[in-house]
PDB file of C-alpha atoms in Angstrom:
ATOM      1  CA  UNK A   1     103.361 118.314  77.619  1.00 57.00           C
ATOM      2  CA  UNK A   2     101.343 116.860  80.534  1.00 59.00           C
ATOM      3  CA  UNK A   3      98.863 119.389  82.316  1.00 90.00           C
ATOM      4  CA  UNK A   4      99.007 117.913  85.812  1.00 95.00           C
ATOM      5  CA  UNK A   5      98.620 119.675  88.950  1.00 96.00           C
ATOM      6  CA  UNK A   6      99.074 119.298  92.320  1.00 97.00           C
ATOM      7  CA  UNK A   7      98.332 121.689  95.514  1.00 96.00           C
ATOM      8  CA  UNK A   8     100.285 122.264  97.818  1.00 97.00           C
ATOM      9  CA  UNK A   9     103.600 121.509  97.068  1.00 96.00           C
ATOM     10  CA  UNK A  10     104.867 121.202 100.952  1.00 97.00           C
ATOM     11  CA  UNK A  11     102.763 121.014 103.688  1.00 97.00           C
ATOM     12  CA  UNK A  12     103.836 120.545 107.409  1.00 97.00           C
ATOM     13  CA  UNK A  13     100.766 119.666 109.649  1.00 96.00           C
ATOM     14  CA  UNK A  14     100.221 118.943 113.098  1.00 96.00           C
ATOM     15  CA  UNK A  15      99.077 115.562 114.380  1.00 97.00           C
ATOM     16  CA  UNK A  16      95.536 115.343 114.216  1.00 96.00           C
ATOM     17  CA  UNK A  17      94.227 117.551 111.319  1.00 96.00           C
ATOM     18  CA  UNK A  18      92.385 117.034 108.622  1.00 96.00           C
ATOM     19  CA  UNK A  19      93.890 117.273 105.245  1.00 96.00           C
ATOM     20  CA  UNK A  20      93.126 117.784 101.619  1.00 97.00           C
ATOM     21  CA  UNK A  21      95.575 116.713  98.903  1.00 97.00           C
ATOM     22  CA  UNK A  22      94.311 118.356  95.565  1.00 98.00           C
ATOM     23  CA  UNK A  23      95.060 116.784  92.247  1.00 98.00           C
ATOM     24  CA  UNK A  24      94.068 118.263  88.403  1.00 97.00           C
ATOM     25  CA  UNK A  25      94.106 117.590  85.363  1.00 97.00           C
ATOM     26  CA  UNK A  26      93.428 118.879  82.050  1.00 94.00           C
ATOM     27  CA  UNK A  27      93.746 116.295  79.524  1.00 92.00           C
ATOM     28  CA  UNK A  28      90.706 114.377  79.660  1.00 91.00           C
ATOM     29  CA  UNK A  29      91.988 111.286  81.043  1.00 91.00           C
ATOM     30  CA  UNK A  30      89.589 109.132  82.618  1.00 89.00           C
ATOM     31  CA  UNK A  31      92.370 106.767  84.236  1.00 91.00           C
ATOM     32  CA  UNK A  32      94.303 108.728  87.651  1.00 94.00           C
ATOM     33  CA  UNK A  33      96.456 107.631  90.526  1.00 94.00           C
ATOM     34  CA  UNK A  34      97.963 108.137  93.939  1.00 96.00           C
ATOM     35  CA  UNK A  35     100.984 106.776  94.831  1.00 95.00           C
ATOM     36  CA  UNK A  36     102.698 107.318  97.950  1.00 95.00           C
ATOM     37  CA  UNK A  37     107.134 107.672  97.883  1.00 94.00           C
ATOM     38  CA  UNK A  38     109.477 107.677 100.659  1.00 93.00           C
ATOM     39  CA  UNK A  39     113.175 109.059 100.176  1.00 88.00           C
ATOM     40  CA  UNK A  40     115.186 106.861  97.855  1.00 86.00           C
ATOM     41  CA  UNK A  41     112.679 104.212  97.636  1.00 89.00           C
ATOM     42  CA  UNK A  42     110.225 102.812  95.002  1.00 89.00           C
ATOM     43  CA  UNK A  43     106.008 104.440  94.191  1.00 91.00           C
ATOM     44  CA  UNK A  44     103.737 102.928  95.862  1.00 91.00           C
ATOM     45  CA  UNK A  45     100.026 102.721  94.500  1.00 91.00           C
ATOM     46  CA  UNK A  46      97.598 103.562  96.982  1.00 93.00           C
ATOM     47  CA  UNK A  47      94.507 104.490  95.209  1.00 94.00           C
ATOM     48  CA  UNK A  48      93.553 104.641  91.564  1.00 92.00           C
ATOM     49  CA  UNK A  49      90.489 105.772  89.376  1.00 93.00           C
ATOM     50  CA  UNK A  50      88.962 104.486  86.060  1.00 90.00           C
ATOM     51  CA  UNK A  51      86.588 106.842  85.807  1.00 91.00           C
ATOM     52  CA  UNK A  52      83.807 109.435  87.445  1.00 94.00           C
ATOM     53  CA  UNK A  53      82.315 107.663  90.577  1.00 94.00           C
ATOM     54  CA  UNK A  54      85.153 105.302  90.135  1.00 92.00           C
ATOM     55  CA  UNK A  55      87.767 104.259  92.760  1.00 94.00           C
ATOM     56  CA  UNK A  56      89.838 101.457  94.010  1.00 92.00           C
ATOM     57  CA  UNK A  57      92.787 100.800  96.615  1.00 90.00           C
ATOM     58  CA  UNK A  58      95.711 100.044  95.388  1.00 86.00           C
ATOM     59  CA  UNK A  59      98.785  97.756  96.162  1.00 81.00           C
ATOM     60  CA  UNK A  60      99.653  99.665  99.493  1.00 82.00           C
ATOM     61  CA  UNK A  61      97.358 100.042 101.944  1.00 80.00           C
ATOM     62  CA  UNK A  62      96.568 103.849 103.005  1.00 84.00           C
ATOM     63  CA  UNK A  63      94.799 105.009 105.553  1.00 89.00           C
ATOM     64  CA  UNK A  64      93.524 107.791 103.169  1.00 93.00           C
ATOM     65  CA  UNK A  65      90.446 108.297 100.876  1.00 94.00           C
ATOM     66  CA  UNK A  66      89.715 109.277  97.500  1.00 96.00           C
ATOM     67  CA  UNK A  67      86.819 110.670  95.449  1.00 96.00           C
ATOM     68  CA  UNK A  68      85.977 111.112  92.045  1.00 96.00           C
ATOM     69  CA  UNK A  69      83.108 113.067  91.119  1.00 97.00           C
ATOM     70  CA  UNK A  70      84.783 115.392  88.173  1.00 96.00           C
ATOM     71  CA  UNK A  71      86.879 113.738  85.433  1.00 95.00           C
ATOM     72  CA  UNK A  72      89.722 116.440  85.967  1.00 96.00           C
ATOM     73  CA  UNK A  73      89.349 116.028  90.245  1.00 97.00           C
ATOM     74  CA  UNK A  74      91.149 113.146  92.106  1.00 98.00           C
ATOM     75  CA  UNK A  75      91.759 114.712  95.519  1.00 98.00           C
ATOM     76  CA  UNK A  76      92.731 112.838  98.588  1.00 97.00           C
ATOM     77  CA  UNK A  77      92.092 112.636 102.083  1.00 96.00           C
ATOM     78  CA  UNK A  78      93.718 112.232 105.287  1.00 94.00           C
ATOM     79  CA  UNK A  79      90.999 112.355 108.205  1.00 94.00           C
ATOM     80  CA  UNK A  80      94.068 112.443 110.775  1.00 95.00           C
ATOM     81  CA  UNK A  81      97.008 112.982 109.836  1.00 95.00           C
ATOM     82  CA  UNK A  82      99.877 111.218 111.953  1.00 95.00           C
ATOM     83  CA  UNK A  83     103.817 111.219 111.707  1.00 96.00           C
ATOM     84  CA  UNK A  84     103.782 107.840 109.913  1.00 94.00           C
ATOM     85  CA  UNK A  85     101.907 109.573 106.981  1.00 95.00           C
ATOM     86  CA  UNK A  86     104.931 111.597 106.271  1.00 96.00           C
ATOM     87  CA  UNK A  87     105.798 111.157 102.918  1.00 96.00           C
ATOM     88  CA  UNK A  88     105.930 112.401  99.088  1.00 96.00           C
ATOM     89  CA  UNK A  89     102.202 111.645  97.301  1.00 97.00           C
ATOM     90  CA  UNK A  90     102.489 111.936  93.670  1.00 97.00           C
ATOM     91  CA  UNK A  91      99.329 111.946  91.252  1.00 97.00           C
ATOM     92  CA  UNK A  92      99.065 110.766  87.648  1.00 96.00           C
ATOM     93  CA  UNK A  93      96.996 110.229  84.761  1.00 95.00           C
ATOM     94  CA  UNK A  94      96.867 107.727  81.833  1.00 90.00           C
ATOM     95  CA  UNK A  95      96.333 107.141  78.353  1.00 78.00           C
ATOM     96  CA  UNK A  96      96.318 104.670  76.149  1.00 70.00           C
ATOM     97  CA  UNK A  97      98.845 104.204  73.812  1.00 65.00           C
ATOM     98  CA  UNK A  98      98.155 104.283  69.242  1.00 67.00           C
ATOM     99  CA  UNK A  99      98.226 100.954  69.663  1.00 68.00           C
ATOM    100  CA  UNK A 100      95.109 101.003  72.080  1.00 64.00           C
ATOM    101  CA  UNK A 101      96.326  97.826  73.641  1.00 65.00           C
ATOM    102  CA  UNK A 102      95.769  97.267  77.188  1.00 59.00           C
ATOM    103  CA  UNK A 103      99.499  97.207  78.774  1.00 68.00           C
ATOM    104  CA  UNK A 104     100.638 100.519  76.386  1.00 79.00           C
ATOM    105  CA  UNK A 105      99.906 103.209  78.622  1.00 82.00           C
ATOM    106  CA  UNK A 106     101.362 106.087  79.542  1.00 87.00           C
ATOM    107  CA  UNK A 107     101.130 107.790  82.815  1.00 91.00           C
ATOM    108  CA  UNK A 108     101.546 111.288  83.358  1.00 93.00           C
ATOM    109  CA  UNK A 109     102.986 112.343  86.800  1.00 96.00           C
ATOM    110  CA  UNK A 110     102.225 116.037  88.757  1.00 96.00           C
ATOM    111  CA  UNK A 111     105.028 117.398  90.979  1.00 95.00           C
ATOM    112  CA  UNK A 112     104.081 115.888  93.745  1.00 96.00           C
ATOM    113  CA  UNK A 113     103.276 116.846  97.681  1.00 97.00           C
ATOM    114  CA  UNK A 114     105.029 116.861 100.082  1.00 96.00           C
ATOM    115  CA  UNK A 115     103.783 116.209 103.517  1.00 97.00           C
ATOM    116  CA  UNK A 116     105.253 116.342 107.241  1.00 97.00           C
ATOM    117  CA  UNK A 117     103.163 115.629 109.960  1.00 97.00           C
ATOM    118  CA  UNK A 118     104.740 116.474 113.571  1.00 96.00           C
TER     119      UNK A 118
ATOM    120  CA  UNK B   1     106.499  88.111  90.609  1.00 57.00           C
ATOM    121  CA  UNK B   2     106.301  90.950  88.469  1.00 60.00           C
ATOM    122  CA  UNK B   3     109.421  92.679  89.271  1.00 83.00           C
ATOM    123  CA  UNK B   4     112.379  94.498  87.303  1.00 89.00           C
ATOM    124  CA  UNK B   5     116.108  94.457  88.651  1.00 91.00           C
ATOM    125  CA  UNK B   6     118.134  97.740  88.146  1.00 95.00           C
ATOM    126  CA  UNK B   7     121.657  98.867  89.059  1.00 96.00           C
ATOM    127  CA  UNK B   8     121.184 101.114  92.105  1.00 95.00           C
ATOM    128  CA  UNK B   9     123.289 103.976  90.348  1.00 97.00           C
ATOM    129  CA  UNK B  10     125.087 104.316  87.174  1.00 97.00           C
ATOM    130  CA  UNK B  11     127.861 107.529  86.352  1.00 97.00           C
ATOM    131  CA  UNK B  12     128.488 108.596  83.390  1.00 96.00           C
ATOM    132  CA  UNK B  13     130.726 111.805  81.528  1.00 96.00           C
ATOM    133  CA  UNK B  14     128.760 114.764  79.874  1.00 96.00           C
ATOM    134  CA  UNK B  15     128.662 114.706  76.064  1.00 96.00           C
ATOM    135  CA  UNK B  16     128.964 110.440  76.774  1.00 96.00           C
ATOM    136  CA  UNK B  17     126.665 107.744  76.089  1.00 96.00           C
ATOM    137  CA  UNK B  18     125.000 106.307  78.618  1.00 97.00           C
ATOM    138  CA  UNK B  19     123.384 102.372  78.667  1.00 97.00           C
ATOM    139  CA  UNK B  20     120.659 101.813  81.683  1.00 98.00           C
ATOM    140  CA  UNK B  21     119.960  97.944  81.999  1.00 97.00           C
ATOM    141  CA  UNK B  22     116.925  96.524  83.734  1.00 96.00           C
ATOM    142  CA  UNK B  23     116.174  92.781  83.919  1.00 94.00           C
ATOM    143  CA  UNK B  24     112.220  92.165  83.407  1.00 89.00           C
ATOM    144  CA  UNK B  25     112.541  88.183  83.480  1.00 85.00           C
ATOM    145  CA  UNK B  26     109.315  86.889  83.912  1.00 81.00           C
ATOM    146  CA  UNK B  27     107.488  89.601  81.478  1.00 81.00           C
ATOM    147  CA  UNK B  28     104.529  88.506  79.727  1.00 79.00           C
ATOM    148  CA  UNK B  29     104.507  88.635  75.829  1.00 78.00           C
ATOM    149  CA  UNK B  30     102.041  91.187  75.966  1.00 80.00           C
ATOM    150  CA  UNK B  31     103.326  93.682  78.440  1.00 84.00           C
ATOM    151  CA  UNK B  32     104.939  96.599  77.124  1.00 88.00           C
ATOM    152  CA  UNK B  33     108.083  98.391  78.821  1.00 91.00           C
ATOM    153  CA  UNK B  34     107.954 101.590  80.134  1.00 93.00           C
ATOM    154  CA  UNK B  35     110.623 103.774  81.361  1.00 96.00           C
ATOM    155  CA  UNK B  36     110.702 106.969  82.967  1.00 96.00           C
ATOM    156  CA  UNK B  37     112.920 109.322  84.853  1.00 97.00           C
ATOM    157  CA  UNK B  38     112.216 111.364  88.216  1.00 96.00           C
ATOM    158  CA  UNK B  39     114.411 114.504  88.599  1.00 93.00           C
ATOM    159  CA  UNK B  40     115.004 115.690  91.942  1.00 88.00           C
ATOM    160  CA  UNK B  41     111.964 117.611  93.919  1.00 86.00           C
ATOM    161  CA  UNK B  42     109.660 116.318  90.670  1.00 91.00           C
ATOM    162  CA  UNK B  43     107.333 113.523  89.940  1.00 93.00           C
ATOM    163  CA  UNK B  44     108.191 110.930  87.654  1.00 95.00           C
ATOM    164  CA  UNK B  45     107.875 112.317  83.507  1.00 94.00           C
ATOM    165  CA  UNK B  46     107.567 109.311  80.506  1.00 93.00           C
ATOM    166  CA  UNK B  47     110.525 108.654  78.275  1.00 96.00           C
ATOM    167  CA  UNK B  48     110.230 105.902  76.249  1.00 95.00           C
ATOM    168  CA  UNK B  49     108.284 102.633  76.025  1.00 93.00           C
ATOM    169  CA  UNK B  50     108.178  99.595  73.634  1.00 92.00           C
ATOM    170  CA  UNK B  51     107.602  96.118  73.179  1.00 90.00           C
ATOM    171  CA  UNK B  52     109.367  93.852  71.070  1.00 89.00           C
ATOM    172  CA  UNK B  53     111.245  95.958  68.799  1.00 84.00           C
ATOM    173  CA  UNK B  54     114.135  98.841  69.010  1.00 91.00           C
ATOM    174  CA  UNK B  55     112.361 102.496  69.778  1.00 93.00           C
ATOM    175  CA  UNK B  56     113.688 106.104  69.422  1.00 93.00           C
ATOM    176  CA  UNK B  57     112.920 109.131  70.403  1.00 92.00           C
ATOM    177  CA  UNK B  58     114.039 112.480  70.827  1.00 90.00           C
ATOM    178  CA  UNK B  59     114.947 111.834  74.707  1.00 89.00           C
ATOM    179  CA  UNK B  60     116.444 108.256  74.238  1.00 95.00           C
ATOM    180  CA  UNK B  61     116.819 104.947  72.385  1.00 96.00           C
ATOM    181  CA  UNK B  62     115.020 102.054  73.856  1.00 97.00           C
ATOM    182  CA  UNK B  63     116.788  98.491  72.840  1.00 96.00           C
ATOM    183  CA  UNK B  64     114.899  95.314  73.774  1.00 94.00           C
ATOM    184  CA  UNK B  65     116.255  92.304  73.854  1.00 93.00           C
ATOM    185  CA  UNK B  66     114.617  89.427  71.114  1.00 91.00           C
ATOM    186  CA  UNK B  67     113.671  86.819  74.666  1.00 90.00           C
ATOM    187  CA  UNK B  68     112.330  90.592  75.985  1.00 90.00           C
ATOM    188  CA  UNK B  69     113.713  89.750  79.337  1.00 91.00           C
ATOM    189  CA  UNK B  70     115.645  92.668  79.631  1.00 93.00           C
ATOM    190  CA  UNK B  71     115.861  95.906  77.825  1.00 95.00           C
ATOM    191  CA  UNK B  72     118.575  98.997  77.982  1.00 97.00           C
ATOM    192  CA  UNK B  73     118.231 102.451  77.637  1.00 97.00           C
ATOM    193  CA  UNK B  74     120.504 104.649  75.589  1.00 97.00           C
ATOM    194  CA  UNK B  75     121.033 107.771  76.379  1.00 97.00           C
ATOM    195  CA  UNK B  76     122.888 109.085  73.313  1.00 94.00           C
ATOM    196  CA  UNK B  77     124.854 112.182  74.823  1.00 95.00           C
ATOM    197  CA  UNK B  78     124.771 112.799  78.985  1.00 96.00           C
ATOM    198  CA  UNK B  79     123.828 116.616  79.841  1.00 96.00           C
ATOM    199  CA  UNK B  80     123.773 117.487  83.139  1.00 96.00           C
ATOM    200  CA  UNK B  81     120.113 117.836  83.169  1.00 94.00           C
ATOM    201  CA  UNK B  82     119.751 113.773  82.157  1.00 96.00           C
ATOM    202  CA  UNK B  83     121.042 113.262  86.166  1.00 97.00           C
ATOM    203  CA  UNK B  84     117.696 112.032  87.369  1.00 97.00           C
ATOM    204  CA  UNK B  85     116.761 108.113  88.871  1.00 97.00           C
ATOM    205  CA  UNK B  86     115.577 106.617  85.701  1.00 97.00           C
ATOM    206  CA  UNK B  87     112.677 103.590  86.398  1.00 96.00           C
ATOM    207  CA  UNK B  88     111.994 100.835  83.838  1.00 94.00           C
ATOM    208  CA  UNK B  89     108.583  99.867  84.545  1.00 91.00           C
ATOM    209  CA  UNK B  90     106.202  96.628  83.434  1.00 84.00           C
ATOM    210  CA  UNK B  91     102.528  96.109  84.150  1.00 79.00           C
ATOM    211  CA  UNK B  92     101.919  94.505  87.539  1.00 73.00           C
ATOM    212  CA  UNK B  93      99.330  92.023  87.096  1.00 67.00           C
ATOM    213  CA  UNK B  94      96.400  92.364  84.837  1.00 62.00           C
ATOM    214  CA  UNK B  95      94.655  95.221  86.502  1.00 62.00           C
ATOM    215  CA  UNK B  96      95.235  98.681  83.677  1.00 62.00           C
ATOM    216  CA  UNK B  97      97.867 101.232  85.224  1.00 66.00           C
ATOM    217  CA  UNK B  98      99.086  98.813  87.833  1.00 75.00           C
ATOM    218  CA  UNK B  99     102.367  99.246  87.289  1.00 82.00           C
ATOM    219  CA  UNK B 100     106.077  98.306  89.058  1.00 83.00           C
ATOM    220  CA  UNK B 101     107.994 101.148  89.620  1.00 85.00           C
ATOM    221  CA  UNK B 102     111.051  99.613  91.771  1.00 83.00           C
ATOM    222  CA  UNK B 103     114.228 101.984  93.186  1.00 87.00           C
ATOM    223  CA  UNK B 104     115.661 102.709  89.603  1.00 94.00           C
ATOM    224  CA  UNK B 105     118.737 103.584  88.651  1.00 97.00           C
ATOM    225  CA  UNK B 106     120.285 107.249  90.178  1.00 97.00           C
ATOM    226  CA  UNK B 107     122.294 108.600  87.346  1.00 97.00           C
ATOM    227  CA  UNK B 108     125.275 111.011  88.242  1.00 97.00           C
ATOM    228  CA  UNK B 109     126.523 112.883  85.119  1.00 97.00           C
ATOM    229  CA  UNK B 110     129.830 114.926  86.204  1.00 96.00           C
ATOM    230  CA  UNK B 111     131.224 117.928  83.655  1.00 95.00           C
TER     231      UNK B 111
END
């Protein structure tokens, strides 16, 4: 079973503020992700790790930042939050599959955040 | 464009089997297929991947077809708790965990 984690689970925020999107985990994995979900539609990748010191954008751009200085840490950053931020973030972590080819891995997903900015 | 095609939603009875389809057309020969399933007010959880041949597990059955451009998955008996938007995913590109994730498929399982 995946040990992912992800704090808080909701969060309403006012336009403006500063927020911190915490992500955990406690398998080792050097590979982690953010993607970003609206209602009903597909994940978005917005940021994603290799490794400690390690971090990329991803296929969406976000107007948020990421950091990586502990293997089990990926948290993420809104410097001001706005209403168009409102959405579901969602973080995951990989491994490799037995095969240890590049395309087999699996991602494991936390339960995501939730975030409303008015 | 490294895309997948899904039904929007699928229903199915409880106790029933249920087949998901996804079209992965222009799939390399080296990219595996993933698929997982995203209950409501959860993130997404792994259920199954493969790459050329027939996989099972204890969630589901995974069958791909032998030109790998499309693959189904078999849920052998519905429970209520299988009614979740099931996503059959592909690499995007070359970069590692780059993956396409589409709308998937919302499964309704009624009693």
């Amino acid at each position: 079973e995946a040990d992912i984690y992800q704090t808080p689970r909701y969060l309403v925020i006012g336009t403006g503020k500063k927020i911190t999107l915490e992500c955990s985990q406690t398998m080792g994995h050097d590979k982690m992700y953010w993607y970003q979900q609206d209602p009903g539609m597909e994940l978005h990748l917005i940021h994603y790790s290799y490794g400690v010191n390690s971090t990329e954008k991803g296929d969406l751009s976000s107007e948020s930042t990421v950091s990586r200085i502990r293997t089990e840490h990926f948290p993420l950053t809104l410097e001001s939050a706005r209403p168009s931020h409102t959405s579901q973030y969602l973080c995951a972590s990989s491994e490799v599959g037995t095969s240890g080819s590049f395309g087999e891995e699996t991602q494991y997903f936390g339960p995501g955040t939730r975030l409303l900015v008015l | 464009d490294a895309k997948t095609t899904q039904p929007n939603s699928m229903e199915s009875n409880e106790e029933e089997p249920v087949h998901l389809p996804c079209n992965h057309s222009t799939i390399s020969g080296t990219d595996y297929i993933h698929w997982y399933r995203q209950l409501p007010s959860q993130g997404p959880e792994y259920v199954i991947h493969g790459l050329t041949s027939n996989v099972n597990n204890r969630m589901a059955s995974l069958a791909i077809a032998e030109d790998r451009k499309s693959s189904t998955l078999i849920l052998h008996r519905a429970t209520l708790r299988d009614a979740a938007v099931y996503y059959c995913t592909r690499p995007r590109g070359s970069t590692l965990g780059r993956l396409y994730f589409g709308r998937g498929t919302q499964l309704t399982v009624w009693p």
